[in-house]
Amino acid sequence: MHKGRTLVTGGAGFIGSHLCEQLLARGNEVLCVDNFYTGTRKNVQHLLANPRFELMRHDVCFPLYVEVDQIYNLACPASPVHYQFDPVQTTKTSVHGAINMLGLAKRVKAKILQASTSEVYGDPTVHPQPESYWGNINPIGPRSCYDEGKRCAETLFFDYRRQHNLNIKVARIFNTYGPRMHPNDGRVVSNFVMQALGNDDITIYGDGNQTRSFCYVDDLVDGLIRLMETPDDITGPINLGNPGEFTIRQLAETIIELTGSSSRLVSRPLPQDDPRQRQPDLGRANSILGWQPTTRLRDGLALVIDYFRSLQAEELPSKPLMKIVSNCA
């Protein structure tokens, strides 16, 4: 088990904060770096008293000079609402961020993991999606800043491996949910739960028959750590997600049931390039990492609902930060 100094970029974000928490529990020193564009200090507030935890405000679009022996590169807005708000900056974060973190890893001889995404598969024509599938991407659409930015980051990681023999790992993360999601980030789980708790209409884009696979954050973090701890010759990419496939309509109906909401389902037009299906092939994760998710969707949703209910007791923004544009997380 690794117990050195670990850098987590995007560490004050939803997934990053859970990763920092688990690394500390395993005895690591953790340097959490975030520019707080979508992450918040509140997500890591409970970690600040830990002497092995350090929080630094920094944008990965600029070089970082620190001493670490492993790097988890999670920095990038991940919900359509956030990454489409400033698409040029989104691409810069993926590409410049990868270059800067790879440069750091090369200088200090650190092992580095890239948090890539199932979005590299685009609107897939192969189902479920294995890592060998090259994807079906629109390179000039409204989602391209994120999809192509992450694809370019993967390219950079493998070129640094080939050119500089860098010790890299690439994880392709599928839809993930859990406590510390932003209530107004436009992701389908947070969107539906907040609408249900307010007894508001639940907005379904398209006919609601498009499918997603939802992975609880603790399961995902376990997969990331397992991948980081594999031998140097294992690079990935490796899919991390939950193979249980649900339609958007099924998700909405389950959330209405769990919240006891009086919300109704209403339809809106499907956004451009919204994928119809998304489900990971976990063959590599099973065989290489010995990993598979264990949290049932209903159990995970109950924890998210409890979290958002606790937020309602505090001051929430009265309006979403930006227009909700998609059912895709």
XYZ file of C-alpha atoms in Angstrom:
329
model
C 0.000 0.000 0.000
C 1.378 3.382 -1.027
C 1.941 5.863 1.813
C 3.925 8.619 0.117
C 2.917 12.151 -0.873
C 0.028 12.227 -3.321
C -1.194 15.152 -5.412
C -4.903 15.237 -6.281
C -5.809 17.921 -8.822
C -9.474 18.853 -8.667
C -9.284 17.538 -5.118
C -11.988 19.834 -3.740
C -14.486 18.595 -6.311
C -17.138 15.930 -5.920
C -15.034 12.862 -6.753
C -11.727 14.468 -5.753
C -12.828 15.152 -2.186
C -13.876 11.518 -1.690
C -10.533 10.396 -3.146
C -8.599 12.698 -0.760
C -10.591 11.272 2.137
C -9.809 7.660 1.203
C -6.113 8.351 0.567
C -5.779 9.956 3.998
C -7.543 6.968 5.569
C -4.876 4.761 3.954
C -2.022 6.777 5.481
C -1.058 8.989 2.525
C 0.052 12.585 2.702
C -2.325 14.429 0.374
C -1.779 17.700 -1.477
C -5.183 18.810 -2.739
C -5.025 21.329 -5.600
C -8.129 23.106 -6.904
C -9.004 26.465 -8.468
C -12.541 26.262 -6.981
C -14.274 26.733 -10.341
C -16.612 23.841 -9.536
C -14.979 22.425 -6.391
C -15.564 24.026 -3.002
C -13.572 24.382 0.203
C -16.612 22.992 2.039
C -16.085 19.586 0.370
C -12.724 19.201 2.157
C -13.411 21.321 5.247
C -13.493 18.211 7.443
C -9.994 17.252 6.227
C -8.224 20.543 6.982
C -7.352 19.582 10.557
C -5.525 16.457 9.388
C -1.760 17.165 9.518
C -1.221 14.983 6.435
C -3.610 17.104 4.337
C -2.707 20.314 2.514
C -5.022 22.467 0.375
C -3.643 24.710 -2.371
C -5.543 27.032 -4.720
C -4.041 26.573 -8.172
C -5.176 26.287 -11.796
C -3.621 23.330 -13.630
C -3.493 25.415 -16.811
C -0.326 26.825 -15.237
C 2.749 24.783 -14.243
C 2.995 23.505 -10.684
C 6.277 22.971 -8.873
C 5.858 20.589 -5.934
C 7.445 17.371 -4.698
C 5.137 14.363 -4.888
C 5.497 10.717 -5.846
C 2.075 10.089 -7.331
C -0.529 12.276 -9.063
C -4.257 11.817 -9.631
C -5.255 14.302 -12.344
C -8.983 14.942 -11.827
C -9.054 18.675 -12.607
C -11.773 19.543 -15.156
C -15.424 20.580 -14.938
C -17.372 17.389 -15.618
C -21.034 18.317 -15.938
C -22.402 19.730 -19.222
C -23.701 22.825 -17.452
C -20.223 23.687 -16.207
C -18.054 22.573 -19.103
C -20.253 24.261 -21.726
C -20.285 27.552 -19.804
C -16.691 28.308 -20.850
C -15.847 25.686 -23.495
C -12.470 27.176 -24.449
C -11.328 27.027 -20.834
C -12.650 23.471 -20.571
C -10.426 22.375 -23.457
C -7.471 24.250 -21.951
C -8.010 22.549 -18.595
C -7.960 19.095 -20.180
C -5.061 19.701 -22.573
C -2.840 22.257 -20.816
C -3.636 20.599 -17.492
C -2.478 17.231 -18.821
C 0.705 18.754 -20.252
C 1.536 20.503 -16.977
C 0.827 17.484 -14.776
C 2.732 15.157 -17.106
C 5.637 17.616 -17.039
C 5.545 17.571 -13.242
C 5.429 13.771 -13.187
C 8.398 13.628 -15.542
C 10.437 16.077 -13.419
C 9.842 14.335 -10.084
C 9.531 10.782 -11.510
C 5.995 10.394 -10.153
C 3.364 7.882 -11.174
C 0.369 9.689 -12.707
C -3.271 8.719 -13.235
C -5.568 10.513 -15.667
C -9.253 10.673 -14.792
C -10.640 10.266 -18.287
C -14.292 9.709 -19.081
C -16.830 7.546 -20.857
C -17.470 10.663 -22.965
C -14.480 9.583 -25.089
C -16.903 7.031 -26.586
C -19.324 9.796 -27.650
C -22.714 8.499 -28.829
C -21.582 4.879 -29.048
C -22.407 2.463 -31.852
C -20.985 -0.433 -29.777
C -22.800 -1.524 -26.617
C -21.603 -1.998 -23.918
C -18.431 -0.013 -24.523
C -15.085 -1.865 -24.253
C -11.837 0.077 -23.968
C -10.895 -1.078 -27.473
C -13.792 0.932 -28.961
C -12.537 4.169 -30.554
C -15.802 6.064 -30.113
C -18.291 8.048 -32.172
C -17.580 11.731 -31.528
C -18.744 14.971 -33.107
C -15.516 17.053 -33.030
C -17.287 20.411 -33.532
C -20.419 20.127 -31.364
C -21.303 21.782 -28.038
C -20.011 18.788 -26.066
C -16.726 18.570 -27.988
C -14.754 20.798 -25.592
C -15.052 18.072 -22.956
C -15.143 14.952 -25.145
C -12.221 15.910 -27.385
C -10.306 17.574 -24.554
C -10.315 14.306 -22.628
C -9.410 12.321 -25.752
C -6.441 14.636 -26.365
C -5.377 14.233 -22.734
C -5.314 10.454 -23.207
C -3.182 10.946 -26.337
C -0.716 13.046 -24.358
C -0.507 10.466 -21.582
C 0.326 7.643 -23.963
C 2.806 9.780 -25.919
C 4.590 10.668 -22.673
C 4.681 6.945 -21.939
C 6.158 6.130 -25.344
C 8.542 9.101 -25.486
C 9.638 9.418 -21.851
C 8.711 6.009 -20.367
C 6.463 7.733 -17.846
C 4.494 5.540 -15.451
C 0.910 6.362 -16.470
C -2.564 5.062 -15.659
C -5.766 6.041 -17.508
C -9.233 5.454 -16.038
C -12.385 6.047 -18.077
C -15.020 7.103 -15.564
C -18.695 6.450 -16.286
C -21.595 8.316 -14.642
C -20.831 8.698 -10.951
C -23.065 10.023 -8.191
C -23.001 10.492 -4.431
C -22.863 13.049 -1.629
C -21.074 16.351 -2.416
C -22.487 16.573 -5.920
C -23.403 20.208 -6.546
C -27.196 20.577 -6.275
C -27.364 22.784 -9.370
C -24.758 21.201 -11.627
C -27.280 19.916 -14.164
C -26.256 16.269 -13.811
C -29.187 13.947 -14.091
C -29.072 12.529 -10.537
C -28.688 15.874 -8.747
C -31.174 17.508 -11.123
C -33.875 14.877 -10.511
C -33.333 14.700 -6.740
C -33.555 18.475 -6.306
C -36.688 18.658 -8.471
C -38.278 15.774 -6.552
C -37.478 17.267 -3.140
C -39.115 20.508 -4.255
C -42.117 18.631 -5.710
C -41.298 20.364 -8.993
C -41.792 18.873 -12.433
C -38.967 16.450 -13.301
C -37.504 17.384 -16.657
C -36.738 14.493 -18.985
C -34.921 15.272 -22.220
C -36.110 13.229 -25.195
C -38.378 10.213 -24.615
C -36.530 9.154 -21.454
C -35.540 5.799 -22.954
C -31.857 6.728 -23.283
C -29.835 4.680 -20.811
C -27.119 5.428 -18.289
C -25.151 3.349 -15.788
C -24.745 4.969 -12.381
C -21.734 4.212 -10.157
C -21.655 5.236 -6.499
C -18.657 7.412 -5.678
C -17.122 5.111 -3.023
C -17.001 2.256 -5.529
C -15.371 4.504 -8.126
C -12.699 5.788 -5.719
C -11.831 2.202 -4.792
C -11.331 1.481 -8.507
C -9.096 4.528 -8.998
C -6.858 3.559 -6.084
C -6.632 -0.045 -7.284
C -5.605 1.142 -10.748
C -2.947 3.460 -9.319
C -1.471 0.551 -7.338
C -1.101 -1.798 -10.326
C 2.380 -2.697 -11.674
C 4.104 -0.206 -13.969
C 3.348 -2.185 -17.123
C -0.416 -1.720 -16.645
C -1.452 1.609 -18.152
C -5.106 1.183 -19.021
C -7.304 2.650 -20.245
C -9.664 0.836 -17.893
C -13.410 1.494 -17.644
C -14.709 2.271 -14.149
C -18.460 2.404 -13.732
C -21.515 0.362 -12.881
C -22.755 -2.055 -15.559
C -26.349 -1.853 -14.287
C -28.195 -0.046 -17.095
C -31.234 2.120 -16.367
C -33.323 4.381 -18.556
C -33.570 8.039 -17.592
C -37.296 7.492 -17.030
C -36.617 4.592 -14.627
C -34.188 6.790 -12.689
C -36.775 9.567 -12.372
C -39.483 7.156 -11.219
C -37.158 5.592 -8.620
C -36.228 9.014 -7.216
C -39.913 10.031 -7.006
C -40.612 6.813 -5.079
C -37.664 7.229 -2.670
C -38.433 10.883 -1.916
C -42.212 10.425 -1.696
C -42.467 13.333 -4.124
C -45.565 14.535 -5.955
C -43.449 15.586 -8.953
C -44.671 14.883 -12.492
C -42.490 13.897 -15.444
C -42.332 16.438 -18.273
C -40.494 16.065 -21.591
C -38.143 18.479 -23.317
C -36.253 18.127 -26.649
C -33.100 16.005 -26.549
C -29.918 18.163 -26.645
C -27.501 17.863 -29.559
C -25.087 14.888 -29.390
C -26.681 13.502 -26.203
C -25.698 9.806 -26.191
C -28.519 7.250 -26.433
C -26.726 4.510 -24.518
C -23.898 4.382 -22.008
C -22.764 1.212 -20.233
C -19.232 0.059 -19.370
C -17.725 -3.246 -20.347
C -15.918 -4.102 -17.103
C -13.900 -7.064 -18.386
C -10.557 -5.309 -17.842
C -11.547 -3.881 -14.446
C -12.638 -7.347 -13.280
C -9.599 -9.242 -14.548
C -6.841 -6.659 -13.929
C -8.063 -4.863 -10.819
C -10.334 -7.497 -9.289
C -12.843 -4.659 -9.113
C -16.563 -4.337 -9.521
C -19.046 -1.923 -7.942
C -21.061 -3.182 -4.975
C -23.504 -0.342 -4.184
C -27.052 -0.848 -5.485
C -28.583 2.183 -7.201
C -31.471 2.445 -4.723
C -29.069 2.367 -1.756
C -26.787 5.001 -3.272
C -29.708 7.235 -4.241
C -31.014 7.103 -0.664
C -27.659 8.485 0.552
C -27.714 11.255 -2.079
C -31.274 12.184 -1.136
C -30.264 12.403 2.548
C -27.317 14.640 1.573
C -29.443 17.030 -0.466
C -32.074 17.132 2.287
C -29.338 18.211 4.706
C -28.376 20.978 2.272
C -31.955 22.206 2.205
C -31.620 22.969 5.899
C -28.845 25.370 4.953
C -28.923 28.203 2.448
C -29.155 26.953 -1.106
C -28.979 29.185 -4.177
C -32.531 30.195 -5.086
C -31.811 29.674 -8.789
C -29.574 27.264 -10.711
C -26.124 28.637 -11.465
C -26.705 28.162 -15.181
C -29.342 26.723 -17.465
C -29.734 22.959 -17.182
C -29.031 21.614 -20.646
C -28.844 17.839 -20.524
C -29.721 14.595 -18.768
C -26.120 13.457 -19.250
C -23.791 13.412 -16.274
